[in-house]
Short mmCIF file of C-alpha atoms in Angstrom, two decimals:
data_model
loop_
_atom_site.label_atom_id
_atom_site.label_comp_id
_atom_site.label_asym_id
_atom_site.label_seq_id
_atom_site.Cartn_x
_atom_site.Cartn_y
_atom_site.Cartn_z
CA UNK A 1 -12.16 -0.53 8.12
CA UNK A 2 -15.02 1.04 10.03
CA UNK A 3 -14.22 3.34 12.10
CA UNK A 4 -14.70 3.08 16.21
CA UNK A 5 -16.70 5.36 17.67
CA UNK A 6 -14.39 7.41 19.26
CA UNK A 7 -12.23 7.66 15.94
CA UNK A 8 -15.82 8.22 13.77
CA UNK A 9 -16.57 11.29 17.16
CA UNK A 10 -12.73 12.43 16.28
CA UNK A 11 -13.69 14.64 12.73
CA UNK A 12 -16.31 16.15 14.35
CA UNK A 13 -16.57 19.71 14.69
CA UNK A 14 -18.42 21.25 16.98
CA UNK A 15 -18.23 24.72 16.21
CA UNK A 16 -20.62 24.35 12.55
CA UNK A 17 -24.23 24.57 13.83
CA UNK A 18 -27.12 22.91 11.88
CA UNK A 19 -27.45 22.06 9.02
CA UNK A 20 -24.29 21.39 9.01
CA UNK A 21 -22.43 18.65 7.99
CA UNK A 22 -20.40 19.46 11.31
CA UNK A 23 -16.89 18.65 9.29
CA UNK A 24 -14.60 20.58 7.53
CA UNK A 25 -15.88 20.02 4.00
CA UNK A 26 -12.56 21.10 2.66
CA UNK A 27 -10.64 17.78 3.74
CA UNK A 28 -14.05 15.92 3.64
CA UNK A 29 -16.66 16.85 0.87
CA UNK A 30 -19.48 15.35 0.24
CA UNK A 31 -20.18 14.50 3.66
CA UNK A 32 -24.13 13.83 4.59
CA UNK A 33 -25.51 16.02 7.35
CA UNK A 34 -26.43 12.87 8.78
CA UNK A 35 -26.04 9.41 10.74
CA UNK A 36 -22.38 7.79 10.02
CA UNK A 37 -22.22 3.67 11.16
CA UNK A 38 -19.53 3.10 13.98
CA UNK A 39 -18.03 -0.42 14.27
CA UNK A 40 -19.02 -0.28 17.60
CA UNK A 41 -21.83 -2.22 19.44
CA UNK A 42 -23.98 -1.34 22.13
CA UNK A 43 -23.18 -3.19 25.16
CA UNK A 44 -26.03 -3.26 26.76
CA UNK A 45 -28.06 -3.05 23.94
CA UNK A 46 -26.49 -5.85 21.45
CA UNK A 47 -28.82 -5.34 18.94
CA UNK A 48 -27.78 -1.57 18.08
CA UNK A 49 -24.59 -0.33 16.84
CA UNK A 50 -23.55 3.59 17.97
CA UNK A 51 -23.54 6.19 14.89
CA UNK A 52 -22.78 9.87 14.61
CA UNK A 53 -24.70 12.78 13.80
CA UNK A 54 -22.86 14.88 11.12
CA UNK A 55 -25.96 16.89 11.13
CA UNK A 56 -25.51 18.75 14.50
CA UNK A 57 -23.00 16.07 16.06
CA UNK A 58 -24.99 13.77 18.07
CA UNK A 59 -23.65 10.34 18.83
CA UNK A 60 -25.84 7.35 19.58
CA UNK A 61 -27.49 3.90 18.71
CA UNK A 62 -29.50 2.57 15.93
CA UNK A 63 -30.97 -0.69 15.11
CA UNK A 64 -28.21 -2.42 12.91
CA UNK A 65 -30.84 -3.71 10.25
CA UNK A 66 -31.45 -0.37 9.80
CA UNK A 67 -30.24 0.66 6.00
CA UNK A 68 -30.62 4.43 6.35
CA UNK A 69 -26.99 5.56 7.45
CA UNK A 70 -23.98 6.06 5.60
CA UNK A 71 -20.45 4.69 5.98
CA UNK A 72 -16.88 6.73 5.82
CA UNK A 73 -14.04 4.06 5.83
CA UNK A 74 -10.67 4.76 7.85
CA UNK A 75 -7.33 2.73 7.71
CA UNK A 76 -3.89 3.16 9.73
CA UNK A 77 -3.89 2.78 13.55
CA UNK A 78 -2.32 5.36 16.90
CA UNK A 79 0.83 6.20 17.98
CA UNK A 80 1.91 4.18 21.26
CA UNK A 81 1.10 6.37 23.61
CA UNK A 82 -1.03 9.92 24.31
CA UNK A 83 1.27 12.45 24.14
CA UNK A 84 1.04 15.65 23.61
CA UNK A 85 2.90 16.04 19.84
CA UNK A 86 0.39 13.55 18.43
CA UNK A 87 -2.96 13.28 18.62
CA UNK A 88 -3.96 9.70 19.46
CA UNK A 89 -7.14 8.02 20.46
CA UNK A 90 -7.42 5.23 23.08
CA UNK A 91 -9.28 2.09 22.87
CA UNK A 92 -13.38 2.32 23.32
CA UNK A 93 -12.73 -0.64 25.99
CA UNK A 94 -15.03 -2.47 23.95
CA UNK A 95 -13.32 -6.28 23.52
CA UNK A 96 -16.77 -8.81 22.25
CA UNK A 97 -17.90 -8.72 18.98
CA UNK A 98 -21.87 -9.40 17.95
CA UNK A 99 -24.09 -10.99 14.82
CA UNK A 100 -24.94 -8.09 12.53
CA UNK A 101 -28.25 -9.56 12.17
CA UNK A 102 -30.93 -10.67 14.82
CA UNK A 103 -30.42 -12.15 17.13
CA UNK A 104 -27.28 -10.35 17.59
CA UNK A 105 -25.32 -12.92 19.95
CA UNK A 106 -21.95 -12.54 20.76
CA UNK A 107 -19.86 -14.29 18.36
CA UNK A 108 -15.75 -15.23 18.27
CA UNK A 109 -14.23 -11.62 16.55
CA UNK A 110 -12.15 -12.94 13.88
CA UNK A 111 -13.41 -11.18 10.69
CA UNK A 112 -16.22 -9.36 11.23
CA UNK A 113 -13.94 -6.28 11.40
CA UNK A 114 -15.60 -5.08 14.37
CA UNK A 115 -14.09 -2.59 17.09
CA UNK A 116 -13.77 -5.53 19.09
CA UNK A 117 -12.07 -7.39 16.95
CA UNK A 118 -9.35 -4.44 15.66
CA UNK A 119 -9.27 -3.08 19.05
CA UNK A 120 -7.96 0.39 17.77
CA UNK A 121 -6.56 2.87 19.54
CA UNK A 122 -3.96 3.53 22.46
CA UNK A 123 -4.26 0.53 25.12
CA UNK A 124 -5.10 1.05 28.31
CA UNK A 125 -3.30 1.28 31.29
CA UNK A 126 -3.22 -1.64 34.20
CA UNK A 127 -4.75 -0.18 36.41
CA UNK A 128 -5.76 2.61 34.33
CA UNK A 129 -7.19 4.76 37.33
CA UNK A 130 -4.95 5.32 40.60
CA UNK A 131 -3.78 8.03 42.90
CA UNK A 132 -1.90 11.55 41.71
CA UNK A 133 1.06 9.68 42.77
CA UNK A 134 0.55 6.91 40.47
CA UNK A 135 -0.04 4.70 43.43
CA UNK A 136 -3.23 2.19 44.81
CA UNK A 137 -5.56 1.87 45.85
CA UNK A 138 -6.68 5.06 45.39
CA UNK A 139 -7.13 6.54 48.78
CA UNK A 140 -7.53 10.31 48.44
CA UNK A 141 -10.30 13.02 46.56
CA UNK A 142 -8.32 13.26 43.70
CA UNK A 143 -8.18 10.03 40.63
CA UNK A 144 -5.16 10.58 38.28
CA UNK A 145 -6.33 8.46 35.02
CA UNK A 146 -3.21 7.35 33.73
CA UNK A 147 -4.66 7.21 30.03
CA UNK A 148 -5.33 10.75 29.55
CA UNK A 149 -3.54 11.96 32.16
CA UNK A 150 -6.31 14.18 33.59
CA UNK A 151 -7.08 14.24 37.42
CA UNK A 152 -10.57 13.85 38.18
CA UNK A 153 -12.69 14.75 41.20
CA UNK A 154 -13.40 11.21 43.32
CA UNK A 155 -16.76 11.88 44.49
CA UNK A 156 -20.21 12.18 42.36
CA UNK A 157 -21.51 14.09 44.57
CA UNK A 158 -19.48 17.15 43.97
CA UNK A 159 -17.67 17.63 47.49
CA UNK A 160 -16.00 20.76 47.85
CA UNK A 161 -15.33 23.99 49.69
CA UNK A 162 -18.59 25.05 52.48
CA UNK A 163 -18.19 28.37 50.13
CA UNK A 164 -18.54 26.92 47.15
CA UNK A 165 -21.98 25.53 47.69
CA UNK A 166 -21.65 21.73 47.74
CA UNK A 167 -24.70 20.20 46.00
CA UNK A 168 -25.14 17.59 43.38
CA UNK A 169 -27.37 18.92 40.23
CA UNK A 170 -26.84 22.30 38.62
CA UNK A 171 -27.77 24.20 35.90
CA UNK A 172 -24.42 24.70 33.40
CA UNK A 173 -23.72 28.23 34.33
CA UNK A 174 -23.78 26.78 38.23
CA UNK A 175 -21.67 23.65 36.84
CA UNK A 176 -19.15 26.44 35.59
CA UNK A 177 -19.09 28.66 38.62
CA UNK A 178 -18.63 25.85 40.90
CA UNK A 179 -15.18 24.68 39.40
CA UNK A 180 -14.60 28.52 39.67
CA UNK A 181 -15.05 28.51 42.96
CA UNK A 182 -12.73 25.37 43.54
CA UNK A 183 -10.13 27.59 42.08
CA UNK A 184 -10.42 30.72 43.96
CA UNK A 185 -10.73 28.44 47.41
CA UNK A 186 -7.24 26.28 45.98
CA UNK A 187 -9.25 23.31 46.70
CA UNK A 188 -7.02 20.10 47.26
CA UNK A 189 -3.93 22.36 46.90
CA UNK A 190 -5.10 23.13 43.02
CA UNK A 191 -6.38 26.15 41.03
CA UNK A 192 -6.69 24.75 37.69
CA UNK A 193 -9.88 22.70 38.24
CA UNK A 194 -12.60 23.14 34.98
CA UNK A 195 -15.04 22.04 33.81
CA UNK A 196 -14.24 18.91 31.28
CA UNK A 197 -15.05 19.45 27.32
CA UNK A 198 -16.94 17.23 25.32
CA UNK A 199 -14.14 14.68 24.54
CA UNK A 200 -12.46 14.79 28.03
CA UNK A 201 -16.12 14.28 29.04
CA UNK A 202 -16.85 11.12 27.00
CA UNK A 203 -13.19 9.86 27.71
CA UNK A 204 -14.58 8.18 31.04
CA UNK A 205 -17.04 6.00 29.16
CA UNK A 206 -16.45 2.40 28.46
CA UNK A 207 -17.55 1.09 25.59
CA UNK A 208 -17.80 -2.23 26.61
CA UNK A 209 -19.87 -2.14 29.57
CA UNK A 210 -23.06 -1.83 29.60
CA UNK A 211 -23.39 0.53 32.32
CA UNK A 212 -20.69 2.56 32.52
CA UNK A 213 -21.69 5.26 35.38
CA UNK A 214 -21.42 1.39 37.45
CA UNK A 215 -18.39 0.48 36.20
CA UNK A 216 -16.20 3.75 37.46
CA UNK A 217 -17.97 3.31 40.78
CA UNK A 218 -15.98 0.00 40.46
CA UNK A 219 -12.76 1.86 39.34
CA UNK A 220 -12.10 3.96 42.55
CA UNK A 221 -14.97 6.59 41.39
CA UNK A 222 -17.91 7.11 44.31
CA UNK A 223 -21.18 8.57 43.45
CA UNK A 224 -21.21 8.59 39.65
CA UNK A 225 -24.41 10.10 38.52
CA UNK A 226 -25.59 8.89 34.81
CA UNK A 227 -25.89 12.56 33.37
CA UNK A 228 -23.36 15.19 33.19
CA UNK A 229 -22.40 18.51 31.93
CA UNK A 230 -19.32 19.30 29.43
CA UNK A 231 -18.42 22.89 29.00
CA UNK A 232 -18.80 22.42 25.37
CA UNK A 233 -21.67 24.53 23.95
CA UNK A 234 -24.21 23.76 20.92
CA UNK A 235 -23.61 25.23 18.17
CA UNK A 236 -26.78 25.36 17.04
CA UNK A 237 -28.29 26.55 20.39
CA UNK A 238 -26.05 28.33 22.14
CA UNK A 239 -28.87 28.60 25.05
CA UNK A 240 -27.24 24.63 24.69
CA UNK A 241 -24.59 22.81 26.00
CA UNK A 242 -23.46 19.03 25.48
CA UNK A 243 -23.57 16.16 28.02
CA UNK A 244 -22.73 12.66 28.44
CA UNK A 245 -24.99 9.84 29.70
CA UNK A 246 -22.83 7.65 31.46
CA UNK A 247 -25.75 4.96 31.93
CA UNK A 248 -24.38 3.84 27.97
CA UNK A 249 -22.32 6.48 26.61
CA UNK A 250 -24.86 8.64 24.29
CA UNK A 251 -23.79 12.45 23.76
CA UNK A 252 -26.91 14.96 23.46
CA UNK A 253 -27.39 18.37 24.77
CA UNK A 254 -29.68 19.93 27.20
CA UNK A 255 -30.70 23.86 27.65
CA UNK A 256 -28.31 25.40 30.01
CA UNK A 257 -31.19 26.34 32.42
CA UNK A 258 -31.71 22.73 32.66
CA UNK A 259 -30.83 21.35 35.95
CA UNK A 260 -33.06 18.23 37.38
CA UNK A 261 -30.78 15.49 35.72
CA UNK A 262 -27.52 17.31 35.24
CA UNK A 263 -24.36 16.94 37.46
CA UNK A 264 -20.54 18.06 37.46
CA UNK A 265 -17.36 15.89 37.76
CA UNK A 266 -14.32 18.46 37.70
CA UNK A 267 -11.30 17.51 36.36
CA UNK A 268 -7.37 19.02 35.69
CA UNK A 269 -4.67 18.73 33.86
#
C-alpha cells in the first residue's frame, strides 16, 4: 500500500543535510532526494495529497494530478499499543477518503487504498486527551495525551513562572531557555519539561481536520497558536530549526533568530 504520512515521515532522517536523500541508503538505496506521495489527503485542501521531502525532509502538499513525485510502497500494520519495546505509529486521524482526480469530492473508502480507508496505525484513545490523572474534563495546566503518553502544557500562551518571562513568541534559543527555566523554578511540581522534537511536535496534528490548531482548542487545549518550534535542528542549516504549522500540519524550518510567528508548547514525559 501507500504509505500514511506519518509512516512515509517515519524513515526520515534528520541528521543527513542536503542533498541528501535524508535515509539511510544502506536499508533503502536508490532513494530520490526528492518528493515521496503519501496516501494521505489534505483536509482542508481536498484537492492535494501531503508528500515528503527526501531531499532535506520537508513534508507537505501537492496537487494530486501532479506526475512529478515518486512512490515507495509499505505493507504490514502496528503493534496494539505505543509502548516503549516497539516502535509503533498511531493513526493520522484522517477517516474520509477523496477522488484522485478533479474535482476531488469525498467518495465512500472502499478501494481506493487511501489512509482513510486502511486507517493504519495505533487507534486512538476515547477521549484521547484528559488530565495527568487520566480523568475529565480536564481541569488543570497540565493535558496528559493518553496516545503518546506525553504531558503537554494547557495554555498557548506559554503561562509560567513571573521569572521565567511569560510571553508568547520567541526566537528558538528563547523557546529552549524558557522550558529551562520551567525546570529550574519546578513548575507544576515538574523538572523535566523540554522542548518537544520534531515527531512529538507533529504528534498533535490531526490529519483529518482541516484546521488542526482549532481542533485542540476543542480538545481541552487553550490558546493554540498555528506555528511552533521543535527542538529539532536542520541539518542543512544549523542556524535552522524545524516547526510545525498547526493551521494544516506542514513541517518546514525557520532561522533560529526568527521570532514574529514562532511559539512554544512544552511538553514531558
Amino acid at each position: 500500500r501507500l504509505p500514511a504520512k506519518k509512516e512515509l515521515m517515519s524513515i526520515v532522517d534528520y541528521s543527513i543535510p542536503l542533498p541528501g536523500p535524508t535515509i539511510r541508503t544502506v536499508y533503502f538505496p536508490n532513494t530520490k532526494s526528492s518528493d515521496y506521495w503519501s496516501s494521505t489527503t489534505n483536509a482542508y485542501y481536498p484537492d492535494y495529497a501531503w508528500v515528503v521531502g527526501f531531499e532535506y525532509g520537508s513534508v507537505g502538499y501537492y496537487d494530486k494530478y501532479y506526475n512529478g513525485m515518486y512512490v515507495r510502497c509499505v505493507r504490514g500494520g502496528q503493534s496494539g499499543s505505543l509502548g516503549n519495546s516497539v516502535i509503533s505509529l498511531p493513526k493520522t486521524g484522517q477517516t474520509k477518503c477523496y477522488q484522485g482526480v478533479s474535482p476531488y469530492a469525498e467518495i465512500p473508502c472502499a478501494g481506493t487504498g487511501q489512509d482513510g480507508e486502511l486507517l493504519a496505525g495505533v487507534a486512538w484513545p476515547n477521549p484521547r486527551f484528559t488530565n495527568p490523572d487520566s480523568t475529565t474534563p480536564i481541569s488543570g495546566d497540565i493535558i496528559l495525551d493518553k496516545l503518546t503518553g506525553f504531558e503537554w502544557t494547557k495554555d498557548g500562551n506559554v503561562p509560567g513562572p513571573s521569572a521565567c518571562g511569560p510571553g508568547t513568541r520567541k526566537t528558538w534559543q528563547g523557546a529552549l531557555d524558557y522550558a529551562a527555566c520551567f525546570n529550574t523554578s519546578n513548575y507544576l511540581g515538574h523538572h523535566d519539561w523540554r522542548l518537544p522534537n520534531l515527531n512529538e511536535l507533529i504528534s498533535l496534528v490531526n490529519a483529518g481536520q482541516a484546521n488542526s490548531t482549532v481542533w485542540l482548542n476543542t480538545q481541552g487545549f487553550t490558546n493554540t497558536a498555528s506555528y511552533y518550534w521543535s527542538s529539532t535542528t536542520y541539518a542543512s542549516y544549523p542556524n535552522g530549526a524545524w516547526c510545525v504549522y498547526f493551521f494544516d500540519g506542514k513541517v518546514f524550518y525557520k532561522s533560529k533568530d526568527y521570532s514574529s510567528l514562532m511559539y512554544v508548547r512544552c511538553l514531558r514525559g
